[in-house]
Coordinates of C-alpha atoms and ligand atoms in Angstrom, one line a residue:
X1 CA 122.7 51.2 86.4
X2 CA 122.3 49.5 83.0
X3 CA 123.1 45.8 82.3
X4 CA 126.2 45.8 80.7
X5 CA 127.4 43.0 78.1
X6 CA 130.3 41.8 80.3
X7 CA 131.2 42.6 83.7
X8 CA 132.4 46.5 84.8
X9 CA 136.0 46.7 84.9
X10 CA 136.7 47.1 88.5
X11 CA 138.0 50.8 89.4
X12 CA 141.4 50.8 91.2
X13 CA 141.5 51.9 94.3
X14 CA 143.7 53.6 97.0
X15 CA 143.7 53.0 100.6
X16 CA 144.4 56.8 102.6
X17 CA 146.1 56.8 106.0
X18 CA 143.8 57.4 108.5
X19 CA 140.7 56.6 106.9
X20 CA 138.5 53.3 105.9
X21 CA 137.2 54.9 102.9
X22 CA 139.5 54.4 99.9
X23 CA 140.6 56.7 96.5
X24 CA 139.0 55.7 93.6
X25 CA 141.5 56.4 90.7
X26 CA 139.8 58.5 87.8
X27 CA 142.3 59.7 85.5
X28 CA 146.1 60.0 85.6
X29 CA 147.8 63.2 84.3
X30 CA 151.9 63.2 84.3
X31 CA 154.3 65.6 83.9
X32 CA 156.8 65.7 81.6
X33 CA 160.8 67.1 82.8
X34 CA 160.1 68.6 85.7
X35 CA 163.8 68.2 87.0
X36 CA 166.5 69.9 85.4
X37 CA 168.7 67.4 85.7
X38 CA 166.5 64.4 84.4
X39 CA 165.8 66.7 81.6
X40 CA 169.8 66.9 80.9
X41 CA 170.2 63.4 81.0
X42 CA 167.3 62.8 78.3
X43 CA 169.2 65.3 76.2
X44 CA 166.5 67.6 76.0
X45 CA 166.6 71.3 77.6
X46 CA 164.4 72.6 79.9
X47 CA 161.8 75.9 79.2
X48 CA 159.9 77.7 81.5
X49 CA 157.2 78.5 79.0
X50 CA 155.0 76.0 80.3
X51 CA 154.6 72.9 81.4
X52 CA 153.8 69.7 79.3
X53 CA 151.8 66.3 80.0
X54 CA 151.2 63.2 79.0
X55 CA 148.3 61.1 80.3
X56 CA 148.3 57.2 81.1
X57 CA 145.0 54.6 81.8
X58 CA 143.5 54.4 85.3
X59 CA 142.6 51.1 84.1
X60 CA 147.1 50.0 83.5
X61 CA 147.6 51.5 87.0
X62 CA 148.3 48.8 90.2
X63 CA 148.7 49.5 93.6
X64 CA 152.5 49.0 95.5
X65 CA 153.5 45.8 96.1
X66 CA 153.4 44.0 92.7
X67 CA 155.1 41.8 91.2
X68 CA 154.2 41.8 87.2
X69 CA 156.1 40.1 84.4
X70 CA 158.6 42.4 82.0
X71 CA 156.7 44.4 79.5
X72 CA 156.3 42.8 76.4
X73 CA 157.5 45.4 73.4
X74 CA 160.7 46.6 74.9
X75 CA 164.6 45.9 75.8
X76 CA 164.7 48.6 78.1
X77 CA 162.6 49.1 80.5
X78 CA 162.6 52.5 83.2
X79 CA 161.6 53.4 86.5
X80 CA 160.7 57.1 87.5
X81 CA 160.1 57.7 90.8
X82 CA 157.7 60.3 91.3
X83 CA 155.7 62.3 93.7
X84 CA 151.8 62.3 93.3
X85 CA 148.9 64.5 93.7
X86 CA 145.7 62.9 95.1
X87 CA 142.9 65.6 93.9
X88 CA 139.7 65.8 96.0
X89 CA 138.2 68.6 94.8
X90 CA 136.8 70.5 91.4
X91 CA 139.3 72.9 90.0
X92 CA 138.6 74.9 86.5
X93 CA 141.0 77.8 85.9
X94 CA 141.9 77.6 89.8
X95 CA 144.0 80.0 91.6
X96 CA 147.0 79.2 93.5
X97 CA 144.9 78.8 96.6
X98 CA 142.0 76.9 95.0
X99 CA 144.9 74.6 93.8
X100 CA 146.1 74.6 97.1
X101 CA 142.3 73.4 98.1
X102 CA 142.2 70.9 95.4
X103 CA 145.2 68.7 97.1
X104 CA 143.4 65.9 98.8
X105 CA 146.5 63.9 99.7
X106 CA 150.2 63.0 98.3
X107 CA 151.7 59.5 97.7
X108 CA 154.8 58.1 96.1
X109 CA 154.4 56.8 92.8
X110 CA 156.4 54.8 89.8
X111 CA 155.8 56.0 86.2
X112 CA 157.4 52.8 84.6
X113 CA 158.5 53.8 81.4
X114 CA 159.0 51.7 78.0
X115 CA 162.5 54.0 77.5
X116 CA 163.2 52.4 73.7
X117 CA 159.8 52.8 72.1
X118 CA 159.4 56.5 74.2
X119 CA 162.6 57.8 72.4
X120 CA 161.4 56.3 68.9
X121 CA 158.4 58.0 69.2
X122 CA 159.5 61.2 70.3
X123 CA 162.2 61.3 67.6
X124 CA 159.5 60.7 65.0
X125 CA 157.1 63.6 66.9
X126 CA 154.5 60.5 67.3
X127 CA 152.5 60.4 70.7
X128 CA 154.4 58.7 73.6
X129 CA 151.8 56.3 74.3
X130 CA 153.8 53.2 73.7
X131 CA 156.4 54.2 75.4
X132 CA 154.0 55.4 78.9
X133 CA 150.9 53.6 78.8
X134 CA 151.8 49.9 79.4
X135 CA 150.1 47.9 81.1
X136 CA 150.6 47.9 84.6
X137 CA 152.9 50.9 84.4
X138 CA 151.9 53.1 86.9
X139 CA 152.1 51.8 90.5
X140 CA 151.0 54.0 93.3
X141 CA 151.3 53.5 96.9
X142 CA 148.7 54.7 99.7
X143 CA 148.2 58.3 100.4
X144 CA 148.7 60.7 103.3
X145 CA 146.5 63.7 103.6
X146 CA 147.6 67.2 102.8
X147 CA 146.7 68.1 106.2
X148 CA 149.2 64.9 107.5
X149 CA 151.9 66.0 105.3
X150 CA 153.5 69.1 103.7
X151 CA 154.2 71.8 102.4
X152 CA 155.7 70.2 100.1
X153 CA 159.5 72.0 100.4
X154 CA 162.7 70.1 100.3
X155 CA 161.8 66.6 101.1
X156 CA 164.1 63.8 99.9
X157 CA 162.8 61.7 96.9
X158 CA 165.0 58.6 96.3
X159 CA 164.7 55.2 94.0
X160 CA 166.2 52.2 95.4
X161 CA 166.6 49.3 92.4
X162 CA 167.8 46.1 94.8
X163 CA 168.9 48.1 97.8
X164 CA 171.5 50.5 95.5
X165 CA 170.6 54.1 95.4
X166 CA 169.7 55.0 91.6
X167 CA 167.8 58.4 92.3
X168 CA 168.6 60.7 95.1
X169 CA 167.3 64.8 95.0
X170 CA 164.5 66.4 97.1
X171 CA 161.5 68.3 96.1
X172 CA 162.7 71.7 96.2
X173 CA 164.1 70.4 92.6
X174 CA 160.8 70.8 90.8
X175 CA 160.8 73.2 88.2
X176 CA 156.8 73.6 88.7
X177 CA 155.2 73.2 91.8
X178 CA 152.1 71.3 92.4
X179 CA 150.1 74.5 92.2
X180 CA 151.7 76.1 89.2
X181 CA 151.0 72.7 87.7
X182 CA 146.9 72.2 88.6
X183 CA 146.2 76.0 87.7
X184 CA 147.7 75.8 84.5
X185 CA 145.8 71.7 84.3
X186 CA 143.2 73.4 85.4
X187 CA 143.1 76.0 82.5
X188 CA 142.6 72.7 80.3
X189 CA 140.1 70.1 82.2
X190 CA 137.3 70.2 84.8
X191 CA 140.1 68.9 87.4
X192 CA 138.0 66.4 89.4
X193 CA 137.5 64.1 92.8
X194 CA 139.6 60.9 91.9
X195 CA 142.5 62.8 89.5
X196 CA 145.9 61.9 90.2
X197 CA 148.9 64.2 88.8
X198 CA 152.6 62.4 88.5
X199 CA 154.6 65.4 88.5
X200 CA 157.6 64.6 87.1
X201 CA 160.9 62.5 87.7
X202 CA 164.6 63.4 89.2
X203 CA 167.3 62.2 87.6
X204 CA 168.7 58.8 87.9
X205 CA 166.3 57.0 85.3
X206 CA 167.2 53.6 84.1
X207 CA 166.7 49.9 83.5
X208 CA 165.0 47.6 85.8
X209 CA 165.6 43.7 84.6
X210 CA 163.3 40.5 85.3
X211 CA 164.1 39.6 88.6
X212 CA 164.6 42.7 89.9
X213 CA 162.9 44.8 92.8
X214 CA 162.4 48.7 93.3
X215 CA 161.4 50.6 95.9
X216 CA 161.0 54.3 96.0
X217 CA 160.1 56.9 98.9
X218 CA 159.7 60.5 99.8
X219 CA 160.3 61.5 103.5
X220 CA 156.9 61.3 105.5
X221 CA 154.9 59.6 102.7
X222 CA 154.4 55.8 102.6
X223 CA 157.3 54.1 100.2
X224 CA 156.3 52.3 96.6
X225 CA 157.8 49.1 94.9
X226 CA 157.4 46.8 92.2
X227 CA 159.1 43.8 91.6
X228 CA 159.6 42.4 87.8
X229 CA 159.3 38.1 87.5
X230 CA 161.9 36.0 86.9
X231 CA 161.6 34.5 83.3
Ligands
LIG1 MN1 157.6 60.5 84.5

């Protein structure tokens, strides 16, 4: 490898039950409404044309367990709780069951959310990045292997924000499954080894202050939190 000017950022990585070997995290693709009812309560309306993604940095991701200061740029700040895909495999233009293939593993996941500058944004048809990329504003717990875990079916997903119930619904909610969502990826990037797919929130979205603690789980998979500083 060539010398580099400053040190190489270090590459996050995810420990996988059942193995020594961890996940390195290469890029992070989310999806957008993927619950009817989250959709309702951001006022928007659901299609079944396709579905739609936003991306956010490998590099602002962290692994469960944190505790991070509030966000600078914001007055409210949101959790998601989401389920994620670990891929482990190449998939271009895959089929249901090379989709199927591509699923390395499945981990709970928080897609923290700027809420205020999201809405701005998307009111003035500007990219969400403000709003989704933050620093530190993905947090994703360790995996469990497809082969541990699944199908996914009707599994509870649930957001605790300091021990009350905020988000309460079960998978068989998503509007597109994980492999409706990586063949139609797929039709757009060279899905690769290290990818990670957030695919989507239930309802229940809302603010988390400093001093506050979430954590979220999905039956069978390992649980994710975060906890904001005091001021
Ligand atoms: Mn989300």
């Amino acid at each position: 490898m060539s010398p580099t000017l400053f040190p190489r950022p270090e590459q996050l990585t995810i420990p996988v039950h059942g193995e020594t070997a961890e996940f390195p995290v290469n890029r992070i693709f989310c999806v957008g409404r993927n619950y009817a009812a989250h959709a309702a309560e951001m006022g928007v309306e659901v299609d079944r044309e396709a579905p739609f993604y936003f991306t956010k940095s490998a590099a602002n991701a962290v692994l469960t367990g944190c505790e991070v200061p509030y966000p600078p740029g914001t007055e409210n700040f949101h959790y998601e709780m989401e389920l994620a895909l670990a891929i482990g495999a190449s998939a271009f233009r895959a089929s249901p069951e090379e989709a199927r293939a591509a699923i390395y593993g499945y981990g709970c996941a928080l897609d923290m959310t700027r809420r205020d500058l999201q809405i701005r944004e998307r009111q003035k048809q500007r990219p969400w990045d403000l709003g989704k990329d933050l620093e530190q504003g993905t947090v994703l717990a360790p995996f469990t292997k497809a082969s541990d875990w699944g199908p996914v079916a009707e599994q509870p997903i649930w957001l605790e924000l300091d021990g009350e119930i905020k988000q309460d619904a079960t998978l068989a909610e998503l509007i597109w499954s994980c492999e409706e969502i990586i063949c139609h990826l797929s039709c757009y990037y060279h899905l690769q080894p290290g990818d990670i797919i957030l695919t989507g929130t239930p309802a229940g979205v809302g603010p988390i202050l400093a001093g506050q603690s979430i954590k979220g789980g999905i039956e069978g998979l390992t649980s994710v939190s975060l906890k904001l500083c005091k001021e």
